[in-house]
Coordinates of C-alpha atoms and ligand atoms in Angstrom, one line a residue:
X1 CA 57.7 37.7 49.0
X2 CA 54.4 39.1 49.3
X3 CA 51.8 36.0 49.3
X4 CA 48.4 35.5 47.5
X5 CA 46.2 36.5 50.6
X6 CA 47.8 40.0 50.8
X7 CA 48.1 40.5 47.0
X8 CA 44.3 40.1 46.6
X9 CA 44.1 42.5 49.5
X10 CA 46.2 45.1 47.9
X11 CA 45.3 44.8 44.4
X12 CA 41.7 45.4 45.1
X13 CA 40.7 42.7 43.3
X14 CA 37.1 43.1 44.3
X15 CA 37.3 47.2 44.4
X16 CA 40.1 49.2 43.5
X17 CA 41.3 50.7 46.5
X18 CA 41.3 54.4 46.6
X19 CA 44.7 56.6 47.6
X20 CA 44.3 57.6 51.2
X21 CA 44.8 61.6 49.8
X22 CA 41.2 60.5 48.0
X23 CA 39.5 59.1 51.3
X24 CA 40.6 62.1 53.5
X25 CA 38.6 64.9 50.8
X26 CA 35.9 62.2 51.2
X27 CA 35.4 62.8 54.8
X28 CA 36.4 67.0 54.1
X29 CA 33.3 67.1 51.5
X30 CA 31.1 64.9 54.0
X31 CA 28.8 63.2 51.3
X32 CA 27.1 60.4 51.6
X33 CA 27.1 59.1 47.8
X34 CA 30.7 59.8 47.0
X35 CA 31.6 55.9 48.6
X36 CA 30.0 54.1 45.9
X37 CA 32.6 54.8 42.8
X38 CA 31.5 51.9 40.4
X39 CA 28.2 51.4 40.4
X40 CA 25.2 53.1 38.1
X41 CA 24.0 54.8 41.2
X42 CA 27.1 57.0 41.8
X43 CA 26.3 60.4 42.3
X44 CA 27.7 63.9 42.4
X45 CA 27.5 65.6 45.3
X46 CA 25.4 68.8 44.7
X47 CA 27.9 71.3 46.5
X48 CA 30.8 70.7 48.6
X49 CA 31.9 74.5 48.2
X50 CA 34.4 73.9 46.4
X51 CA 35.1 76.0 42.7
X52 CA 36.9 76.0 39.8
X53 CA 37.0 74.8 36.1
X54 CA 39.4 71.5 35.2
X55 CA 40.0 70.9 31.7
X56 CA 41.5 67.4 31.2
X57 CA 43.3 66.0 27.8
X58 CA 43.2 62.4 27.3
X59 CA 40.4 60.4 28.3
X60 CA 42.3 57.1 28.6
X61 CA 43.3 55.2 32.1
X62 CA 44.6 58.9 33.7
X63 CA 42.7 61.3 32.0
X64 CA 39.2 59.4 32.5
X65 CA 39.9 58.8 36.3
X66 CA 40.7 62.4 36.9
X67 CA 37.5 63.6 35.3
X68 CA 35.4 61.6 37.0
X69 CA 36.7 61.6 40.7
X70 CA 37.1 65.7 40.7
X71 CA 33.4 65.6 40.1
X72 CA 32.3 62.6 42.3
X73 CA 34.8 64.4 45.4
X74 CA 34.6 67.8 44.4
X75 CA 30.5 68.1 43.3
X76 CA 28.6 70.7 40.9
X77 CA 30.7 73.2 41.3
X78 CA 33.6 71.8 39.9
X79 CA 33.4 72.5 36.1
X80 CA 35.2 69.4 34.6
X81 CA 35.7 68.7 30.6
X82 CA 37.5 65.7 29.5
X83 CA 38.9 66.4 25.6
X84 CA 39.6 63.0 24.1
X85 CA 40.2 62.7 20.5
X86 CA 38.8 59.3 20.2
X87 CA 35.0 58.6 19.9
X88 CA 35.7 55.4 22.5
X89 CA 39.4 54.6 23.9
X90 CA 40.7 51.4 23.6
X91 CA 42.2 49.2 26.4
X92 CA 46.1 48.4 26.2
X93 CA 45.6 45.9 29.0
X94 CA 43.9 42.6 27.8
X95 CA 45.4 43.5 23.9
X96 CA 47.8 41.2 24.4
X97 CA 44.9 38.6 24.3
X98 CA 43.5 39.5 20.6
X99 CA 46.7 38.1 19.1
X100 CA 46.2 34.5 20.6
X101 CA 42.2 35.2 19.4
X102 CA 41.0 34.6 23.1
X103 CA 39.8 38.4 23.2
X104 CA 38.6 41.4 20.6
X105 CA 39.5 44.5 20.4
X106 CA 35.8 45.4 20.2
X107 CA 35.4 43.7 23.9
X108 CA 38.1 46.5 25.2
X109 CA 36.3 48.9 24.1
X110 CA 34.9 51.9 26.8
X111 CA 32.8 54.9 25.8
X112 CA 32.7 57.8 27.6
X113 CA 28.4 58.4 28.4
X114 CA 28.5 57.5 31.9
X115 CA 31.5 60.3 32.6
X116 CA 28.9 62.7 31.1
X117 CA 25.6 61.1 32.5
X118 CA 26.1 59.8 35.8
X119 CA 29.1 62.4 37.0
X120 CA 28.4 66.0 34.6
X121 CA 32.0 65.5 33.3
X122 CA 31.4 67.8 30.0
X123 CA 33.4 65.4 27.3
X124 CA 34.5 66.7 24.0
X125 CA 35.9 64.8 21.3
X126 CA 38.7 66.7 19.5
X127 CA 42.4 67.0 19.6
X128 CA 44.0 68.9 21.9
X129 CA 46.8 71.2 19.2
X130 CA 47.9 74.1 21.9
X131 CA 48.2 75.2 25.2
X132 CA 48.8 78.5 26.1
X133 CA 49.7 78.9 30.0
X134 CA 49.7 82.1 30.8
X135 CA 46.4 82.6 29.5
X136 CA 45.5 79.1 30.7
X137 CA 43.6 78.1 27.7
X138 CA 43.9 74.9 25.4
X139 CA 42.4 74.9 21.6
X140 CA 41.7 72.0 19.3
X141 CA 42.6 71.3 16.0
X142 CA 39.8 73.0 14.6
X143 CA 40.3 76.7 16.8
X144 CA 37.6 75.9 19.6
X145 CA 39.6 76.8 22.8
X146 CA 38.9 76.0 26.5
X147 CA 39.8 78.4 29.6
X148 CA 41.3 76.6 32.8
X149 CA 41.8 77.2 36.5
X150 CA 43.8 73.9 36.5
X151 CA 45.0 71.6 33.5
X152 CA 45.9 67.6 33.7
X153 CA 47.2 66.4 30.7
X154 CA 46.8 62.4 30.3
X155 CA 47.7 61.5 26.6
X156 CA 49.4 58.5 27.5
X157 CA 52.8 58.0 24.8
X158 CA 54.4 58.2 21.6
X159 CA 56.9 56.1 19.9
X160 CA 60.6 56.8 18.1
X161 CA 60.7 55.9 14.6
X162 CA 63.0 53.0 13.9
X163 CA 65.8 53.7 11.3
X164 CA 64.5 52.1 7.7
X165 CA 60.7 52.4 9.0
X166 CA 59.9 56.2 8.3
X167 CA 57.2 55.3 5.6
X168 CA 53.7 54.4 6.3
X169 CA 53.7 51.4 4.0
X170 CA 57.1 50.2 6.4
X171 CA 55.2 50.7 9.5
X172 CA 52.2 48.7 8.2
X173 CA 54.4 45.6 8.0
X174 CA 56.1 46.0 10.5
X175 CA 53.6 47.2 13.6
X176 CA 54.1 47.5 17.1
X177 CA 50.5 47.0 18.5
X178 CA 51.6 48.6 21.6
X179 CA 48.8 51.4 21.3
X180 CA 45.8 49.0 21.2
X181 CA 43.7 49.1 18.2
X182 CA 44.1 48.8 14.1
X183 CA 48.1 47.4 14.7
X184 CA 46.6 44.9 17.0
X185 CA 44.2 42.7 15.1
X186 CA 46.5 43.6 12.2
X187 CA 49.5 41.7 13.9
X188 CA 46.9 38.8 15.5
X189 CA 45.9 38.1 11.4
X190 CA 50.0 38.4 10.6
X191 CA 50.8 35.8 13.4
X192 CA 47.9 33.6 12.1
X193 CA 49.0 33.6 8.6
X194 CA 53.0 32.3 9.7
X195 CA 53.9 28.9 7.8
X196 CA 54.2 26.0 10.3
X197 CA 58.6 26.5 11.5
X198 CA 58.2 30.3 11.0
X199 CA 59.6 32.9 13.1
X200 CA 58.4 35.9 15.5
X201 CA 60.8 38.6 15.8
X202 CA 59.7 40.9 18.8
X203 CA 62.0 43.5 20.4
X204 CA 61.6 45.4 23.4
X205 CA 63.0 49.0 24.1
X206 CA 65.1 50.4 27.4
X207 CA 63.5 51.5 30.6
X208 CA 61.0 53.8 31.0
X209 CA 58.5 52.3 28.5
X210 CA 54.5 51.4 29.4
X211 CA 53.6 48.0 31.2
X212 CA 56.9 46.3 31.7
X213 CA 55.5 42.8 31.8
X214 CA 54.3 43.3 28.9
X215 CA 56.3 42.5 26.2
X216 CA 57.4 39.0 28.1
X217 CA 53.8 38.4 28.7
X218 CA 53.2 39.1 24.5
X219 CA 56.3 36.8 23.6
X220 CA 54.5 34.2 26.2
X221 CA 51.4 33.9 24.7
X222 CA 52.1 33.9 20.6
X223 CA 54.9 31.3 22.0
X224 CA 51.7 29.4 23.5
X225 CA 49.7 29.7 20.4
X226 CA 52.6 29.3 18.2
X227 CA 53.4 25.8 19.5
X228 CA 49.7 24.4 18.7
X229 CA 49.0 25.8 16.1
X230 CA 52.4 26.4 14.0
X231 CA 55.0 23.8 15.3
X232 CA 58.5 24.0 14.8
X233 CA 57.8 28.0 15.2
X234 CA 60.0 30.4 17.3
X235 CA 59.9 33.3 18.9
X236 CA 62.9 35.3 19.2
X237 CA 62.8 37.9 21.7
X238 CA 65.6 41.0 21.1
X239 CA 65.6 43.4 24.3
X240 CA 67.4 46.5 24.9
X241 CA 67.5 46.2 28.8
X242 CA 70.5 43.8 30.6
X243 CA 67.7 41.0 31.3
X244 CA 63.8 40.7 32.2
X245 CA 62.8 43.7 33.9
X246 CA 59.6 43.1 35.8
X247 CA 58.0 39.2 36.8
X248 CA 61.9 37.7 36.8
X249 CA 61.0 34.4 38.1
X250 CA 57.6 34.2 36.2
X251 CA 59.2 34.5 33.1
X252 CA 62.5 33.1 33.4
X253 CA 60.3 30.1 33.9
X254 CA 58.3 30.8 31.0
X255 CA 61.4 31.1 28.8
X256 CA 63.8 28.3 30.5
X257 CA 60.8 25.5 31.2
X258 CA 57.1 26.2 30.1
X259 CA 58.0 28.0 26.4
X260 CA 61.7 26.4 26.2
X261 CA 62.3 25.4 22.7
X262 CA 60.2 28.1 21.6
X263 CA 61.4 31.2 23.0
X264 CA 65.2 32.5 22.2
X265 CA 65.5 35.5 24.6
X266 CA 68.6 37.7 24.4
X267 CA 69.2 40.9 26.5
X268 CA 71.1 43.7 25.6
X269 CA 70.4 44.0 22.1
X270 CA 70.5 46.9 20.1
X271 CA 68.2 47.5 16.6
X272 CA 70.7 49.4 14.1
X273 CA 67.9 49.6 11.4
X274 CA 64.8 47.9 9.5
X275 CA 64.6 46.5 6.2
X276 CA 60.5 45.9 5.6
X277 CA 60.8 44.3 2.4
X278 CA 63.4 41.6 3.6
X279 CA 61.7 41.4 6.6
X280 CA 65.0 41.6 8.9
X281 CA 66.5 43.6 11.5
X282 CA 70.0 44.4 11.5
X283 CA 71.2 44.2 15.3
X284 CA 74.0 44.2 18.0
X285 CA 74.0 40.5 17.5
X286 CA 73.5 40.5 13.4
X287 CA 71.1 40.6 11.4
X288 CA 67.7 38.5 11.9
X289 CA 65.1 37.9 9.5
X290 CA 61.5 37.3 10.8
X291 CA 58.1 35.9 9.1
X292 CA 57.1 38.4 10.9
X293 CA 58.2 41.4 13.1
X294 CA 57.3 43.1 16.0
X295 CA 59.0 45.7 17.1
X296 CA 58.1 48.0 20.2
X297 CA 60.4 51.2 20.1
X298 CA 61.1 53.7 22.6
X299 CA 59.2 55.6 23.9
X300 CA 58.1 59.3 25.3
X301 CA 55.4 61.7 26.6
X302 CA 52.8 62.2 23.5
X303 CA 53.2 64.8 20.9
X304 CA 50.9 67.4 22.6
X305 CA 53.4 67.5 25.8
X306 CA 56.2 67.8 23.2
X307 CA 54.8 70.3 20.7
X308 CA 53.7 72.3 23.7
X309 CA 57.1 72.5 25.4
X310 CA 56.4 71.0 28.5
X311 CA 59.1 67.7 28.6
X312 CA 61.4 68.9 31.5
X313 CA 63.5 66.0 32.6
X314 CA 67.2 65.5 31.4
X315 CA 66.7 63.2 28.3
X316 CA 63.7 65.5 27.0
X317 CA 61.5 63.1 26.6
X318 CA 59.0 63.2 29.9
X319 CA 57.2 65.8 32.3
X320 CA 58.6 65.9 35.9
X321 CA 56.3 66.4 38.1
X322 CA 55.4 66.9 42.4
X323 CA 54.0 63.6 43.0
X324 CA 51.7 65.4 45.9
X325 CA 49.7 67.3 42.8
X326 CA 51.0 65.6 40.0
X327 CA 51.9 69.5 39.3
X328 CA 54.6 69.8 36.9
X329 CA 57.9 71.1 38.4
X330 CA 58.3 74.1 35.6
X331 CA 54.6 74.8 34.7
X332 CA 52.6 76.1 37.2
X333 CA 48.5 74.8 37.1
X334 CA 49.5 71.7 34.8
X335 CA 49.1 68.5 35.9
X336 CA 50.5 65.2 33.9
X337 CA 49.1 62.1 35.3
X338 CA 49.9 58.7 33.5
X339 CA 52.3 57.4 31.3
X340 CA 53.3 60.9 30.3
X341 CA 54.8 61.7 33.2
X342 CA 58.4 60.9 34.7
X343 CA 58.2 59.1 38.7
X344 CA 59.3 55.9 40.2
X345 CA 56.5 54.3 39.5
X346 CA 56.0 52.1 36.6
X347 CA 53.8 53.2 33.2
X348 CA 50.9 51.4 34.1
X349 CA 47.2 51.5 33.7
X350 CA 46.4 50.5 37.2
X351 CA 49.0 53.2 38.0
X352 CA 47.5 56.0 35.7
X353 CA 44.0 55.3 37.9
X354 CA 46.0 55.6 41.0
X355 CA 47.7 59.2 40.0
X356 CA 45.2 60.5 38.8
X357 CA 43.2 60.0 42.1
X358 CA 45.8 61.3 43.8
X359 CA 46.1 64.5 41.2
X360 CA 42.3 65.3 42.1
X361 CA 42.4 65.1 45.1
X362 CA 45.0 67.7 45.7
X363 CA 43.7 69.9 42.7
X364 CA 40.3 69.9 44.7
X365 CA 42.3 70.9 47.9
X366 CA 44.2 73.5 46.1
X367 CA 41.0 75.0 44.3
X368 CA 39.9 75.7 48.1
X369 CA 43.2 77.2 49.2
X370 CA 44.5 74.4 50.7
X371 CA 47.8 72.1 50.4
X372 CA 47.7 69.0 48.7
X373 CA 47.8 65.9 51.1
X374 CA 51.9 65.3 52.5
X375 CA 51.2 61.1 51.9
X376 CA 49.5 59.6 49.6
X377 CA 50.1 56.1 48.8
X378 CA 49.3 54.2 45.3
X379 CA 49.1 50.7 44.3
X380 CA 49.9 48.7 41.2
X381 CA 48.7 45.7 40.1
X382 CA 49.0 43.3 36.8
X383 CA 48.4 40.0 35.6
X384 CA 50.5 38.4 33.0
X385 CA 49.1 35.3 31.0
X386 CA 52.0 32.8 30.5
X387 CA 49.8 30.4 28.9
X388 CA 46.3 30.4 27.2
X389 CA 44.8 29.5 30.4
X390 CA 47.0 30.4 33.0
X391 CA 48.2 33.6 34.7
X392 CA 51.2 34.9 37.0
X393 CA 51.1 38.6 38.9
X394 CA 53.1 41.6 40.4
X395 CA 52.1 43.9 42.6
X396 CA 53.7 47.4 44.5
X397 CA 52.8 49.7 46.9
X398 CA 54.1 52.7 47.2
X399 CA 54.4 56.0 49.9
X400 CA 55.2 59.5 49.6
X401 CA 58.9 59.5 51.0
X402 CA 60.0 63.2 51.8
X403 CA 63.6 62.9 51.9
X404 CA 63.8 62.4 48.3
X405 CA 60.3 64.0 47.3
X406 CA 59.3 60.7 45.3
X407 CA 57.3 57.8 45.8
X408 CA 59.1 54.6 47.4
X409 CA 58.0 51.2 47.0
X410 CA 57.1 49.2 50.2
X411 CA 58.2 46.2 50.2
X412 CA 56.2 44.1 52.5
X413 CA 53.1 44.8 50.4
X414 CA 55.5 44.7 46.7
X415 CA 56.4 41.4 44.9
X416 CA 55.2 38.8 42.3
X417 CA 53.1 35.6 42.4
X418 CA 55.0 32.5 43.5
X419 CA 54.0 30.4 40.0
X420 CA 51.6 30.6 37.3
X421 CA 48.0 29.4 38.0
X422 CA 45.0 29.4 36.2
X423 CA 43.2 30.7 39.1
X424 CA 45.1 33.8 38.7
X425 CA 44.1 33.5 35.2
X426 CA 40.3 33.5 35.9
X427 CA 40.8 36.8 39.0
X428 CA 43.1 39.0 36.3
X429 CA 39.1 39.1 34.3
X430 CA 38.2 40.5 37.9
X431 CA 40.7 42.9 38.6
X432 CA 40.5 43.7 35.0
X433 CA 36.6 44.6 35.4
X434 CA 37.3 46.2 38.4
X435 CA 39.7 48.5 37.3
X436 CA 37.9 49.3 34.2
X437 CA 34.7 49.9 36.1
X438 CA 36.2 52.2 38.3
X439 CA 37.8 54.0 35.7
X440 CA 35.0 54.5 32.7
X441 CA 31.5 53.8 35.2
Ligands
LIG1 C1 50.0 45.3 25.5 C2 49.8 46.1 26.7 C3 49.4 45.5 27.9 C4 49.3 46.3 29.0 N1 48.9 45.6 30.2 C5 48.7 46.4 31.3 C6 48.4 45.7 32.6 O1 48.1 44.5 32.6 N2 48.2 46.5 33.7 C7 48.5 47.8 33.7 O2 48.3 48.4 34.7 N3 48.9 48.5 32.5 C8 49.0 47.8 31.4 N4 49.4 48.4 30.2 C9 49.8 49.8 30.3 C10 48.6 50.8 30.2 O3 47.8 50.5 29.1 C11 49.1 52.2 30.1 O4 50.1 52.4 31.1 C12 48.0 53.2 30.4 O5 47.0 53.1 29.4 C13 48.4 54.6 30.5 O6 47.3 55.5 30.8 P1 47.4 57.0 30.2 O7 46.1 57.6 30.7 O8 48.7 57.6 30.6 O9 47.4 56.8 28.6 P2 46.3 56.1 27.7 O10 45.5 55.1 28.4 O11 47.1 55.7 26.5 O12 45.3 57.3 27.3 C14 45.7 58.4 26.6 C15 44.5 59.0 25.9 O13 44.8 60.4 25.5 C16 44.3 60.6 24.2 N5 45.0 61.7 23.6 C17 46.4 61.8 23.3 N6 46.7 63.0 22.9 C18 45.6 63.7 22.8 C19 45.3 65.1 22.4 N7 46.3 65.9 21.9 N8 44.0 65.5 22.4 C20 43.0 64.7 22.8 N9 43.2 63.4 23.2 C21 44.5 62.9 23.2 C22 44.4 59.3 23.5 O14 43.5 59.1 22.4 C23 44.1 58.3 24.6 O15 42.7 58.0 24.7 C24 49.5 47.7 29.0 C25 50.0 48.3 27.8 C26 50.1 47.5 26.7 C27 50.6 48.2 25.4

């Protein structure tokens, strides 16, 4: 198992570490400002040579990466406009800390100025409705349209609709919060207003879905809070998969010793339908009635990759893609970087940061006629609270591998933390402003 040392070297705890596709059109552009990625001093470099315009959707962990680092690598002559719908996106990653009340949702919130100030990333808020490409244009909902050389889509995910919650009023009472925002303070004031012996129903969909210690890490922490502050509580956790899928031991210990009592986990567990006015969930195991219910449900590529025709993998529900460009494998000069798109790396935020370096890089490189670099590497890294005060972590590193055309873990430089610690709890705020700085400054 990797040990602390080396996951602090990896994760970039003090500095996210860039792919090595990214440092090698560092040293092909030759400027001397490009280094500095994070700080209020970063500057574009005023001509590399390189041409070409980049119209990015989604300005969340992908989309707002990509944007920046084509202009900070590629300089002024790399047109670059980021459309976001949102007037300031919303961190997933720290949300799960507004339902225990240790964090806002107002303190996760990034705007996008420095993008536009400090790298000329031209940053329109609308929603992307169409993409045409063969004419390689997008247009927004209301008709402006955008020509491309080169398109990366980053819109992160949507979510099925569980049977019996197809109204609004249903979805209201029953939220997910796993798109940070409204649903999230809205289920933190729903688990602060459970009776003293109530109980959390949370349920967590099959593989591929976004974070995957995330939904352990969310039953850990209302468990934590629950048991102070509501005792005699429960929280019973309903997943789809055949057992924990990410942080085993860190959360088989949560659930067998630090939360037992509080916690009822059962794998493989199917969600037939809702009923919001009962409050219960009928299930493989029966039917289970809740003060209150979370329920995440699966998920797929959002509805602009959808509506647009571009899912391409078997179950219709993802963009395959060349993980040298981030190119999809059926449309030519679109890129889908994030959660959006299908590899063997997990849906993460660290990840989306790491792609999306990697996708402009080789755009850059293929806007000046060349190929994209044959081995990049990415790294993933993520902190789980178990406790109000104390944290576990994973970590992966990954290579190209050309046999199989995909990215492989490495395993020397991939595990999880030994135990929980609250000295991991006080560096996942570091890596945490870390890889927000190098994503939104
Ligand atoms: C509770 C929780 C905890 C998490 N914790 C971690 C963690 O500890 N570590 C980690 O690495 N990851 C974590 N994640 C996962 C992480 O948040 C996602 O993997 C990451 O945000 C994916 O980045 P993305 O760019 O693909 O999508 P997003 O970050 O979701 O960004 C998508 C953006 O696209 C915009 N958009 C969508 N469609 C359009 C359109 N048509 N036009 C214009 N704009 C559009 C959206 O408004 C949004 O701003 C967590 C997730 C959750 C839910």
């Amino acid at each position: 198992m990797i040990d602390r040392r080396n996951f602090i070297k990896w994760a970039g705890v003090s500095g996210i570490a860039f792919s090595s596709a990214g440092w090698s059109l560092l040293a092909h552009a030759d400027t001397k400002t490009a280094s500095s990625t994070t700080t209020a001093t970063a500057a574009v470099p005023t001509n590399t040579g390189i041409k070409g315009r980049v119209v990015v959707i989604g300005g969340g962990m992908g989309g707002a990466t990509v944007a920046k680092y084509l202009r900070l690598w590629g300089g002024t002559g790399v047109d670059v406009t980021l459309i976001e719908r949102d007037s300031a996106y919303t961190s997933n990653i720290m949300s799960n800390l507004v339902l225990n009340g240790s964090r806002t949702i107002g303190s996760l919130q990034y705007g996008y100025g420095n993008l536009s100030s400090r790298y000329g990333v031209k940053v329109v808020k609308g929603e992307v409705l169409t993409i045409d490409p063969v004419g390689r244009k997008v247009a927004l909902a209301g008709g402006a349209s955008y020509a491309y050389d080169r398109l990366v889509i980053a819109p992160g995910v949507d979510f099925d609709i569980l049977p019996g919650l197809e109204t609004a009023a249903a979805q209201a009472k029953v939220p997910h919060a796993w798109k940070a925002g409204a649903q999230t303070t809205a289920l933190h004031n729903m688990i602060t207003a459970m009776p003293n012996g109530g109980v959390f129903v949370m349920s967590i969909p099959a593989k591929p879905y976004r974070c995957p210690p995330g939904p352990y890490e969310r039953a850990c922490i209302v468990a934590d809070w629950l048991k102070t502050n509501r005792p005699g509580s429960k929280v019973i956790v309903l997943d789809a998969n055949p057992g924990i899928t990410a942080e085993v031991n860190a959360f088989t210990d949560a659930f067998n010793v630090v939360h037992a009592g509080v916690i009822e986990y059962h794998p493989g567990v199917s969600i037939a339908s809702v009923d919001a006015t009962t409050m219960t969930v009928n299930t493989s195991i029966g039917n289970i009635r809740g003060n209150v219910l979370n329920l995440i449900p699966p998920h797929r590529a959002s509805k602009v990759i959808s509506a647009n025709g571009l899912t391409n993998t078997a179950d219709g529900r993802w963009t395959a893609v060349n993980v040298l460009s981030y190119e999809s494998t059926t449309a030519p000069g679109i890129h889908v970087v994030g959660d959006a798109s299908a590899t063997t790396q997990p849906k993460a935020g660290h990840i989306a940061n790491q792609e999306a370096k990697v996708c402009a890089d080789a755009i850059l490189r293929l806007l000046s006629g060349r190929a994209p670099d044959p081995s990049p590497h990415t790294n993933s890294a993520c902190y789980s609270p178990i406790t109000a005060t104390t944290a576990s972590w994973l970590t992966a590193n990954f290579r190209y591998d050309a046999t199989t055309a995909t990215m492989v873990p490495v395993p020397a430089s991939s595990g999880e933390a030994a135990a929980r610690s609250s000295k991991n709890f006080e560096e996942m705020g570091k890596w945490f402003t870390a890889l927000m700085g190098d994503t939104f400054a």
